Amino acid sequence: MKRTPRSRRRALRRREMQPPLRNGINAARVKLPAGSWQTLAQWATDSFGQEARSAFARGDFTADCGAVLSGREPYRAGARIWVFRPVKDEPPEPLTLPVVFENERIAVIDKPHGMATIPRGSHVAQTVTVAARRQFGNDDIVCAHRLDLETAGLVLLIKKYECRRAYQQLFDRRQVSKTYLAAAAPHGDFPPGVRGRYILNLYRPSGQPNVEVWEEGTPLPAGISVSRSVTDITFKTAAGGIGLYELHPHTGYLHQLRAVMNHLGVPICGDPLYPRAMTLGEQASRPYRLQLLAQELSFSDPYTGREMNFRSRRGLACISAPG
């Protein structure tokens, strides 16, 4: 019998030990640092302030499998516990994600601009993952792939834990066809209706938010490791000084479409990072967010073999007729 891969066994073990989600949100795994604290409450107060007292009252500190820990527990450096951290972006009203398709295994939602896909940093409750878990009443829901916070459009959700691997592998193996729409300035080198393929090397320097681009064949600095991106781009039409582009990425790297469009001299309208990073004031005063839309998603369902094709109902704010 084929042995379960070690990474899979670790994931299953972690799932067994992790406490149940609360309102769609995971607890964080924390390794207690070395220190002179005598009780768990002393460490928690130094780490989280006076809010720690309320957190213990709510049962926010747990051992494996969800056993609630009290502040009187002896402090043991190196021990691992689970912590339900405060959620700073809890919405005043429940969020509702537009549903394009749903069956027993998956759902496809139409994400708005400005919503992160997965919880990270200050984005927790107001993310696709958490909002979907609450909306569908299903804590097993995960996103099969990611969209940038700034990008709107289609996101595939996996509803069953046992189905995750099959759908995520579609993206890992590049068996999903994706079409994006982007608004940017017209460019004379893009004949209307002609699809061009752009093979470019992408690199994100450590500590830098934006991605740098090198042409194929360009000598790279020593020690630089790049990702080879492939993107098909078609210039569709122009009106009012704004062009509409159709983008087909064959690879899926961080900021790929945004970095490639910027490199070609047509940064996407409303982009807060390309060609330069906007200040917070500039971001707040933008007439619209990044004008990039994940418009279409197509794949062969790994369980039924059926061809699945979905299309976003959204448009781009700076274009009255998105095409």
mmCIF file of C-alpha atoms in Angstrom:
data_model
loop_
_atom_site.group_PDB
_atom_site.id
_atom_site.type_symbol
_atom_site.label_atom_id
_atom_site.label_comp_id
_atom_site.label_asym_id
_atom_site.label_seq_id
_atom_site.Cartn_x
_atom_site.Cartn_y
_atom_site.Cartn_z
ATOM 1 C CA MET A 1 0.000 0.000 0.000
ATOM 2 C CA LYS A 2 1.288 3.461 -0.908
ATOM 3 C CA ARG A 3 2.572 5.391 2.089
ATOM 4 C CA THR A 4 1.051 8.822 2.803
ATOM 5 C CA PRO A 5 3.651 11.563 2.088
ATOM 6 C CA ARG A 6 5.283 13.072 5.163
ATOM 7 C CA SER A 7 3.938 16.546 4.406
ATOM 8 C CA ARG A 8 0.433 15.106 4.203
ATOM 9 C CA ARG A 9 0.878 13.267 7.509
ATOM 10 C CA ARG A 10 2.073 16.465 9.188
ATOM 11 C CA ALA A 11 -0.931 18.366 7.861
ATOM 12 C CA LEU A 12 -3.327 15.705 9.131
ATOM 13 C CA ARG A 13 -1.611 15.685 12.517
ATOM 14 C CA ARG A 14 -1.812 19.463 12.778
ATOM 15 C CA ARG A 15 -5.499 19.338 11.863
ATOM 16 C CA GLU A 16 -6.112 16.820 14.643
ATOM 17 C CA MET A 17 -4.352 18.979 17.246
ATOM 18 C CA GLN A 18 -5.735 22.358 16.171
ATOM 19 C CA PRO A 19 -8.709 23.642 18.195
ATOM 20 C CA PRO A 20 -12.012 24.111 16.344
ATOM 21 C CA LEU A 21 -12.339 27.356 14.401
ATOM 22 C CA ARG A 22 -14.294 30.197 15.970
ATOM 23 C CA ASN A 23 -16.635 32.004 13.635
ATOM 24 C CA GLY A 24 -14.499 30.947 10.688
ATOM 25 C CA ILE A 25 -11.157 32.003 12.193
ATOM 26 C CA ASN A 26 -8.192 29.771 13.067
ATOM 27 C CA ALA A 27 -6.199 29.961 16.266
ATOM 28 C CA ALA A 28 -2.500 30.800 15.881
ATOM 29 C CA ARG A 29 0.151 28.299 16.994
ATOM 30 C CA VAL A 30 2.571 29.989 19.428
ATOM 31 C CA LYS A 31 5.833 28.685 20.891
ATOM 32 C CA LEU A 32 6.358 30.181 24.348
ATOM 33 C CA PRO A 33 9.712 32.024 24.471
ATOM 34 C CA ALA A 34 12.354 31.783 27.173
ATOM 35 C CA GLY A 35 11.684 34.143 30.081
ATOM 36 C CA SER A 36 11.193 34.539 33.814
ATOM 37 C CA TRP A 37 7.382 34.468 33.821
ATOM 38 C CA GLN A 38 5.907 32.199 36.474
ATOM 39 C CA THR A 39 2.410 31.850 35.029
ATOM 40 C CA LEU A 40 0.822 31.920 31.594
ATOM 41 C CA ALA A 41 -1.103 35.051 32.622
ATOM 42 C CA GLN A 42 2.120 36.957 33.331
ATOM 43 C CA TRP A 43 3.472 36.190 29.857
ATOM 44 C CA ALA A 44 0.134 36.950 28.184
ATOM 45 C CA THR A 45 -0.166 40.322 29.939
ATOM 46 C CA ASP A 46 3.327 41.316 28.800
ATOM 47 C CA SER A 47 2.535 40.131 25.264
ATOM 48 C CA PHE A 48 -1.045 41.357 24.804
ATOM 49 C CA GLY A 49 -1.580 43.954 27.557
ATOM 50 C CA GLN A 50 -4.584 44.091 29.845
ATOM 51 C CA GLU A 51 -6.715 42.551 27.088
ATOM 52 C CA ALA A 52 -5.174 39.236 28.170
ATOM 53 C CA ARG A 53 -7.501 39.050 31.190
ATOM 54 C CA SER A 54 -10.578 39.183 28.959
ATOM 55 C CA ALA A 55 -8.943 36.735 26.558
ATOM 56 C CA PHE A 56 -8.543 34.132 29.312
ATOM 57 C CA ALA A 57 -12.163 34.670 30.319
ATOM 58 C CA ARG A 58 -13.215 33.939 26.718
ATOM 59 C CA GLY A 59 -11.026 30.823 26.554
ATOM 60 C CA ASP A 60 -8.755 32.294 23.888
ATOM 61 C CA PHE A 61 -5.685 30.334 25.056
ATOM 62 C CA THR A 62 -5.851 26.578 24.512
ATOM 63 C CA ALA A 63 -3.704 23.472 24.496
ATOM 64 C CA ASP A 64 -3.826 20.922 21.690
ATOM 65 C CA CYS A 65 -7.306 19.756 20.678
ATOM 66 C CA GLY A 66 -8.904 22.856 22.190
ATOM 67 C CA ALA A 67 -8.414 22.229 25.934
ATOM 68 C CA VAL A 68 -8.822 25.704 27.490
ATOM 69 C CA LEU A 69 -5.864 27.052 29.478
ATOM 70 C CA SER A 70 -6.245 29.316 32.505
ATOM 71 C CA GLY A 71 -3.941 32.172 33.410
ATOM 72 C CA ARG A 72 -2.833 30.233 36.494
ATOM 73 C CA GLU A 73 -1.123 27.571 34.379
ATOM 74 C CA PRO A 74 2.637 27.350 35.154
ATOM 75 C CA TYR A 75 4.698 28.978 32.433
ATOM 76 C CA ARG A 76 6.775 26.478 30.427
ATOM 77 C CA ALA A 77 9.230 27.984 27.956
ATOM 78 C CA GLY A 78 9.258 26.078 24.660
ATOM 79 C CA ALA A 79 5.723 24.765 25.061
ATOM 80 C CA ARG A 80 3.375 25.280 22.141
ATOM 81 C CA ILE A 81 -0.108 26.639 22.683
ATOM 82 C CA TRP A 82 -2.925 27.978 20.518
ATOM 83 C CA VAL A 83 -4.081 31.601 20.718
ATOM 84 C CA PHE A 84 -7.219 33.169 19.271
ATOM 85 C CA ARG A 85 -5.918 36.660 18.585
ATOM 86 C CA PRO A 86 -8.209 39.725 18.647
ATOM 87 C CA VAL A 87 -9.851 40.424 15.282
ATOM 88 C CA LYS A 88 -9.439 44.112 14.462
ATOM 89 C CA ASP A 89 -11.357 44.154 11.175
ATOM 90 C CA GLU A 90 -14.606 42.558 12.378
ATOM 91 C CA PRO A 91 -17.328 44.046 10.125
ATOM 92 C CA PRO A 92 -20.354 45.728 11.724
ATOM 93 C CA GLU A 93 -22.654 43.652 9.488
ATOM 94 C CA PRO A 94 -22.149 40.140 8.021
ATOM 95 C CA LEU A 95 -20.410 40.147 4.645
ATOM 96 C CA THR A 96 -22.102 38.528 1.664
ATOM 97 C CA LEU A 97 -20.008 37.281 -1.238
ATOM 98 C CA PRO A 98 -21.682 37.043 -4.677
ATOM 99 C CA VAL A 99 -21.921 33.347 -5.627
ATOM 100 C CA VAL A 100 -21.451 32.477 -9.306
ATOM 101 C CA PHE A 101 -21.661 28.685 -8.851
ATOM 102 C CA GLU A 102 -22.006 26.122 -6.074
ATOM 103 C CA ASN A 103 -22.190 22.349 -5.717
ATOM 104 C CA GLU A 104 -21.368 19.910 -2.893
ATOM 105 C CA ARG A 105 -17.579 20.214 -3.425
ATOM 106 C CA ILE A 106 -16.856 23.751 -4.611
ATOM 107 C CA ALA A 107 -18.199 27.268 -4.903
ATOM 108 C CA VAL A 108 -17.078 30.134 -7.133
ATOM 109 C CA ILE A 109 -17.462 33.652 -5.751
ATOM 110 C CA ASP A 110 -17.028 37.064 -7.374
ATOM 111 C CA LYS A 111 -14.582 38.925 -5.125
ATOM 112 C CA PRO A 112 -14.759 42.721 -4.868
ATOM 113 C CA HIS A 113 -11.731 44.994 -5.103
ATOM 114 C CA GLY A 114 -10.035 45.656 -1.773
ATOM 115 C CA MET A 115 -10.709 42.271 -0.157
ATOM 116 C CA ALA A 116 -7.870 39.915 0.724
ATOM 117 C CA THR A 117 -8.235 36.239 -0.178
ATOM 118 C CA ILE A 118 -6.774 34.705 2.987
ATOM 119 C CA PRO A 119 -6.295 36.047 6.536
ATOM 120 C CA ARG A 120 -2.989 37.831 6.951
ATOM 121 C CA GLY A 121 -1.845 40.745 9.112
ATOM 122 C CA SER A 122 -4.689 43.187 9.724
ATOM 123 C CA HIS A 123 -6.945 41.403 7.213
ATOM 124 C CA VAL A 124 -8.783 38.599 9.019
ATOM 125 C CA ALA A 125 -12.574 38.750 9.224
ATOM 126 C CA GLN A 126 -12.942 40.803 6.050
ATOM 127 C CA THR A 127 -11.277 38.222 3.822
ATOM 128 C CA VAL A 128 -12.763 35.796 1.306
ATOM 129 C CA THR A 129 -11.825 32.750 3.391
ATOM 130 C CA VAL A 130 -13.445 33.869 6.654
ATOM 131 C CA ALA A 131 -16.438 35.570 5.037
ATOM 132 C CA ALA A 132 -17.148 32.414 2.994
ATOM 133 C CA ARG A 133 -16.903 30.134 6.042
ATOM 134 C CA ARG A 134 -19.470 32.295 7.803
ATOM 135 C CA GLN A 135 -21.731 32.702 4.774
ATOM 136 C CA PHE A 136 -21.828 28.976 3.966
ATOM 137 C CA GLY A 137 -21.654 27.839 7.609
ATOM 138 C CA ASN A 138 -18.676 25.636 6.741
ATOM 139 C CA ASP A 139 -15.316 25.893 8.517
ATOM 140 C CA ASP A 140 -13.682 23.508 6.031
ATOM 141 C CA ILE A 141 -13.790 26.089 3.238
ATOM 142 C CA VAL A 142 -10.451 27.205 1.795
ATOM 143 C CA CYS A 143 -9.489 29.105 -1.357
ATOM 144 C CA ALA A 144 -7.967 26.965 -4.097
ATOM 145 C CA HIS A 145 -5.852 29.936 -5.263
ATOM 146 C CA ARG A 146 -5.298 33.597 -4.441
ATOM 147 C CA LEU A 147 -6.010 36.989 -5.900
ATOM 148 C CA ASP A 148 -4.256 40.170 -4.792
ATOM 149 C CA LEU A 149 -6.250 42.299 -2.375
ATOM 150 C CA GLU A 150 -6.531 44.946 -5.101
ATOM 151 C CA THR A 151 -7.770 42.532 -7.791
ATOM 152 C CA ALA A 152 -11.473 41.728 -8.221
ATOM 153 C CA GLY A 153 -13.086 38.690 -9.781
ATOM 154 C CA LEU A 154 -13.461 34.935 -9.586
ATOM 155 C CA VAL A 155 -12.117 32.822 -6.716
ATOM 156 C CA LEU A 156 -12.617 29.055 -6.501
ATOM 157 C CA LEU A 157 -13.528 27.820 -3.003
ATOM 158 C CA ILE A 158 -13.141 24.198 -1.886
ATOM 159 C CA LYS A 159 -15.912 23.164 0.508
ATOM 160 C CA LYS A 160 -14.706 19.718 1.625
ATOM 161 C CA TYR A 161 -11.400 18.970 3.330
ATOM 162 C CA GLU A 162 -10.944 15.706 1.416
ATOM 163 C CA CYS A 163 -11.340 17.552 -1.903
ATOM 164 C CA ARG A 164 -8.654 20.172 -1.317
ATOM 165 C CA ARG A 165 -5.741 18.331 -2.865
ATOM 166 C CA ALA A 166 -7.518 17.505 -6.126
ATOM 167 C CA TYR A 167 -8.579 21.092 -6.850
ATOM 168 C CA GLN A 168 -5.396 22.751 -5.617
ATOM 169 C CA GLN A 169 -3.355 20.472 -7.859
ATOM 170 C CA LEU A 170 -5.201 21.873 -10.874
ATOM 171 C CA PHE A 171 -3.548 25.214 -10.165
ATOM 172 C CA ASP A 172 -0.194 23.686 -9.202
ATOM 173 C CA ARG A 173 -0.120 21.787 -12.496
ATOM 174 C CA ARG A 174 -1.330 24.792 -14.518
ATOM 175 C CA GLN A 175 -4.459 22.979 -15.647
ATOM 176 C CA VAL A 176 -6.701 26.002 -15.060
ATOM 177 C CA SER A 177 -7.317 28.569 -17.802
ATOM 178 C CA LYS A 178 -7.600 32.121 -16.453
ATOM 179 C CA THR A 179 -8.585 35.285 -18.286
ATOM 180 C CA TYR A 180 -8.163 38.765 -16.812
ATOM 181 C CA LEU A 181 -9.272 42.185 -17.999
ATOM 182 C CA ALA A 182 -7.073 45.200 -17.314
ATOM 183 C CA ALA A 183 -7.468 48.894 -18.049
ATOM 184 C CA ALA A 184 -4.335 50.846 -18.946
ATOM 185 C CA ALA A 185 -3.178 53.511 -21.357
ATOM 186 C CA PRO A 186 -3.259 52.486 -25.047
ATOM 187 C CA HIS A 187 0.115 51.483 -26.486
ATOM 188 C CA GLY A 188 1.161 51.837 -30.125
ATOM 189 C CA ASP A 189 3.052 48.537 -30.083
ATOM 190 C CA PHE A 190 -0.141 46.567 -29.357
ATOM 191 C CA PRO A 191 -2.139 46.104 -32.615
ATOM 192 C CA PRO A 192 -5.829 45.673 -31.720
ATOM 193 C CA GLY A 193 -6.956 42.055 -31.608
ATOM 194 C CA VAL A 194 -3.457 40.550 -31.911
ATOM 195 C CA ARG A 195 -2.355 38.267 -29.079
ATOM 196 C CA GLY A 196 1.285 38.552 -28.062
ATOM 197 C CA ARG A 197 3.218 36.247 -25.745
ATOM 198 C CA TYR A 198 5.606 37.784 -23.212
ATOM 199 C CA ILE A 199 8.165 35.560 -21.499
ATOM 200 C CA LEU A 200 9.848 37.513 -18.708
ATOM 201 C CA ASN A 201 11.903 36.767 -15.626
ATOM 202 C CA LEU A 202 10.473 38.020 -12.335
ATOM 203 C CA TYR A 203 12.373 38.696 -9.141
ATOM 204 C CA ARG A 204 11.275 40.155 -5.815
ATOM 205 C CA PRO A 205 14.220 41.476 -3.770
ATOM 206 C CA SER A 206 14.087 40.725 -0.058
ATOM 207 C CA GLY A 207 12.145 43.358 1.859
ATOM 208 C CA GLN A 208 10.844 44.995 -1.312
ATOM 209 C CA PRO A 209 7.073 45.040 -2.020
ATOM 210 C CA ASN A 210 7.320 45.257 -5.795
ATOM 211 C CA VAL A 211 8.547 42.722 -8.334
ATOM 212 C CA GLU A 212 11.364 43.486 -10.779
ATOM 213 C CA VAL A 213 11.419 42.229 -14.376
ATOM 214 C CA TRP A 214 14.220 41.065 -16.679
ATOM 215 C CA GLU A 215 13.876 40.259 -20.354
ATOM 216 C CA GLU A 216 14.710 36.747 -21.522
ATOM 217 C CA GLY A 217 18.441 36.562 -22.271
ATOM 218 C CA THR A 218 19.339 39.581 -20.131
ATOM 219 C CA PRO A 219 22.367 38.822 -17.892
ATOM 220 C CA LEU A 220 21.333 38.623 -14.242
ATOM 221 C CA PRO A 221 23.326 39.777 -11.203
ATOM 222 C CA ALA A 222 25.194 37.014 -9.387
ATOM 223 C CA GLY A 223 23.143 35.165 -6.803
ATOM 224 C CA ILE A 224 19.787 36.239 -8.245
ATOM 225 C CA SER A 225 17.157 33.517 -8.665
ATOM 226 C CA VAL A 226 14.262 34.412 -10.956
ATOM 227 C CA SER A 227 10.889 32.946 -11.908
ATOM 228 C CA ARG A 228 10.138 32.560 -15.609
ATOM 229 C CA SER A 229 6.687 34.003 -16.304
ATOM 230 C CA VAL A 230 4.581 33.509 -19.436
ATOM 231 C CA THR A 231 1.718 35.897 -20.228
ATOM 232 C CA ASP A 232 -0.442 36.312 -23.332
ATOM 233 C CA ILE A 233 -1.761 39.859 -23.854
ATOM 234 C CA THR A 234 -4.362 41.113 -26.333
ATOM 235 C CA PHE A 235 -5.183 44.804 -26.746
ATOM 236 C CA LYS A 236 -8.955 44.848 -27.326
ATOM 237 C CA THR A 237 -10.102 48.448 -27.648
ATOM 238 C CA ALA A 238 -9.564 52.025 -26.488
ATOM 239 C CA ALA A 239 -11.920 54.834 -25.519
ATOM 240 C CA GLY A 240 -11.412 58.121 -23.719
ATOM 241 C CA GLY A 241 -7.656 57.596 -23.476
ATOM 242 C CA ILE A 242 -8.030 54.227 -21.705
ATOM 243 C CA GLY A 243 -7.249 50.869 -23.288
ATOM 244 C CA LEU A 244 -8.789 47.513 -22.447
ATOM 245 C CA TYR A 245 -6.447 44.515 -22.392
ATOM 246 C CA GLU A 246 -7.166 40.799 -22.121
ATOM 247 C CA LEU A 247 -4.525 38.899 -20.160
ATOM 248 C CA HIS A 248 -3.942 35.137 -20.097
ATOM 249 C CA PRO A 249 -1.283 34.112 -17.551
ATOM 250 C CA HIS A 250 0.247 30.674 -18.100
ATOM 251 C CA THR A 251 2.194 30.946 -14.845
ATOM 252 C CA GLY A 252 0.970 32.361 -11.553
ATOM 253 C CA TYR A 253 3.585 34.405 -9.735
ATOM 254 C CA LEU A 254 3.181 37.257 -7.291
ATOM 255 C CA HIS A 255 2.150 40.485 -9.088
ATOM 256 C CA GLN A 256 2.860 38.806 -12.440
ATOM 257 C CA LEU A 257 0.268 40.697 -14.478
ATOM 258 C CA ARG A 258 0.874 44.009 -12.740
ATOM 259 C CA ALA A 259 4.662 43.805 -13.078
ATOM 260 C CA VAL A 260 4.560 42.659 -16.715
ATOM 261 C CA MET A 261 2.122 45.394 -17.790
ATOM 262 C CA ASN A 262 4.259 48.006 -16.038
ATOM 263 C CA HIS A 263 7.409 46.631 -17.692
ATOM 264 C CA LEU A 264 5.745 46.935 -21.107
ATOM 265 C CA GLY A 265 5.038 50.603 -20.459
ATOM 266 C CA VAL A 266 1.315 50.329 -19.698
ATOM 267 C CA PRO A 267 0.889 50.095 -15.911
ATOM 268 C CA ILE A 268 -2.644 49.131 -14.923
ATOM 269 C CA CYS A 269 -4.855 52.064 -13.928
ATOM 270 C CA GLY A 270 -5.145 52.611 -10.194
ATOM 271 C CA ASP A 271 -2.168 50.393 -9.291
ATOM 272 C CA PRO A 272 -0.820 51.565 -5.911
ATOM 273 C CA LEU A 273 2.583 49.904 -6.437
ATOM 274 C CA TYR A 274 3.512 50.123 -10.129
ATOM 275 C CA PRO A 275 5.196 52.128 -11.598
ATOM 276 C CA ARG A 276 5.844 53.571 -8.116
ATOM 277 C CA ALA A 277 4.468 53.075 -4.626
ATOM 278 C CA MET A 278 1.662 55.501 -3.826
ATOM 279 C CA THR A 279 1.511 57.231 -0.458
ATOM 280 C CA LEU A 280 -1.424 56.361 1.804
ATOM 281 C CA GLY A 281 -2.952 59.727 0.917
ATOM 282 C CA GLU A 282 -2.644 59.017 -2.800
ATOM 283 C CA GLN A 283 -4.216 55.597 -2.361
ATOM 284 C CA ALA A 284 -7.134 57.074 -0.436
ATOM 285 C CA SER A 285 -7.755 59.747 -3.094
ATOM 286 C CA ARG A 286 -7.678 57.380 -6.092
ATOM 287 C CA PRO A 287 -10.839 57.588 -8.213
ATOM 288 C CA TYR A 288 -10.805 53.774 -8.377
ATOM 289 C CA ARG A 289 -8.760 50.793 -7.184
ATOM 290 C CA LEU A 290 -6.502 48.678 -9.374
ATOM 291 C CA GLN A 291 -8.403 48.088 -12.606
ATOM 292 C CA LEU A 292 -7.685 44.368 -12.884
ATOM 293 C CA LEU A 293 -10.450 41.771 -13.012
ATOM 294 C CA ALA A 294 -10.214 37.964 -12.910
ATOM 295 C CA GLN A 295 -12.955 37.598 -15.513
ATOM 296 C CA GLU A 296 -12.979 33.917 -16.524
ATOM 297 C CA LEU A 297 -11.998 30.607 -14.958
ATOM 298 C CA SER A 298 -12.061 27.243 -16.766
ATOM 299 C CA PHE A 299 -10.942 23.725 -15.843
ATOM 300 C CA SER A 300 -11.870 20.073 -16.083
ATOM 301 C CA ASP A 301 -13.437 18.939 -12.805
ATOM 302 C CA PRO A 302 -11.177 16.251 -11.271
ATOM 303 C CA TYR A 303 -14.184 14.298 -9.921
ATOM 304 C CA THR A 304 -16.574 14.352 -12.859
ATOM 305 C CA GLY A 305 -14.406 15.217 -15.865
ATOM 306 C CA ARG A 306 -16.941 17.906 -16.750
ATOM 307 C CA GLU A 307 -15.616 21.109 -18.292
ATOM 308 C CA MET A 308 -16.319 23.968 -15.879
ATOM 309 C CA ASN A 309 -16.445 27.526 -17.209
ATOM 310 C CA PHE A 310 -17.240 30.588 -15.113
ATOM 311 C CA ARG A 311 -17.423 34.296 -15.861
ATOM 312 C CA SER A 312 -17.395 37.269 -13.505
ATOM 313 C CA ARG A 313 -20.391 39.580 -13.462
ATOM 314 C CA ARG A 314 -18.213 42.551 -12.561
ATOM 315 C CA GLY A 315 -16.786 45.225 -14.788
ATOM 316 C CA LEU A 316 -14.018 47.816 -14.489
ATOM 317 C CA ALA A 317 -14.946 51.141 -12.918
ATOM 318 C CA CYS A 318 -13.015 53.278 -15.401
ATOM 319 C CA ILE A 319 -14.596 51.618 -18.445
ATOM 320 C CA SER A 320 -18.312 51.954 -19.021
ATOM 321 C CA ALA A 321 -18.508 48.900 -21.323
ATOM 322 C CA PRO A 322 -16.082 46.223 -20.051
ATOM 323 C CA GLY A 323 -16.392 44.145 -23.202
#
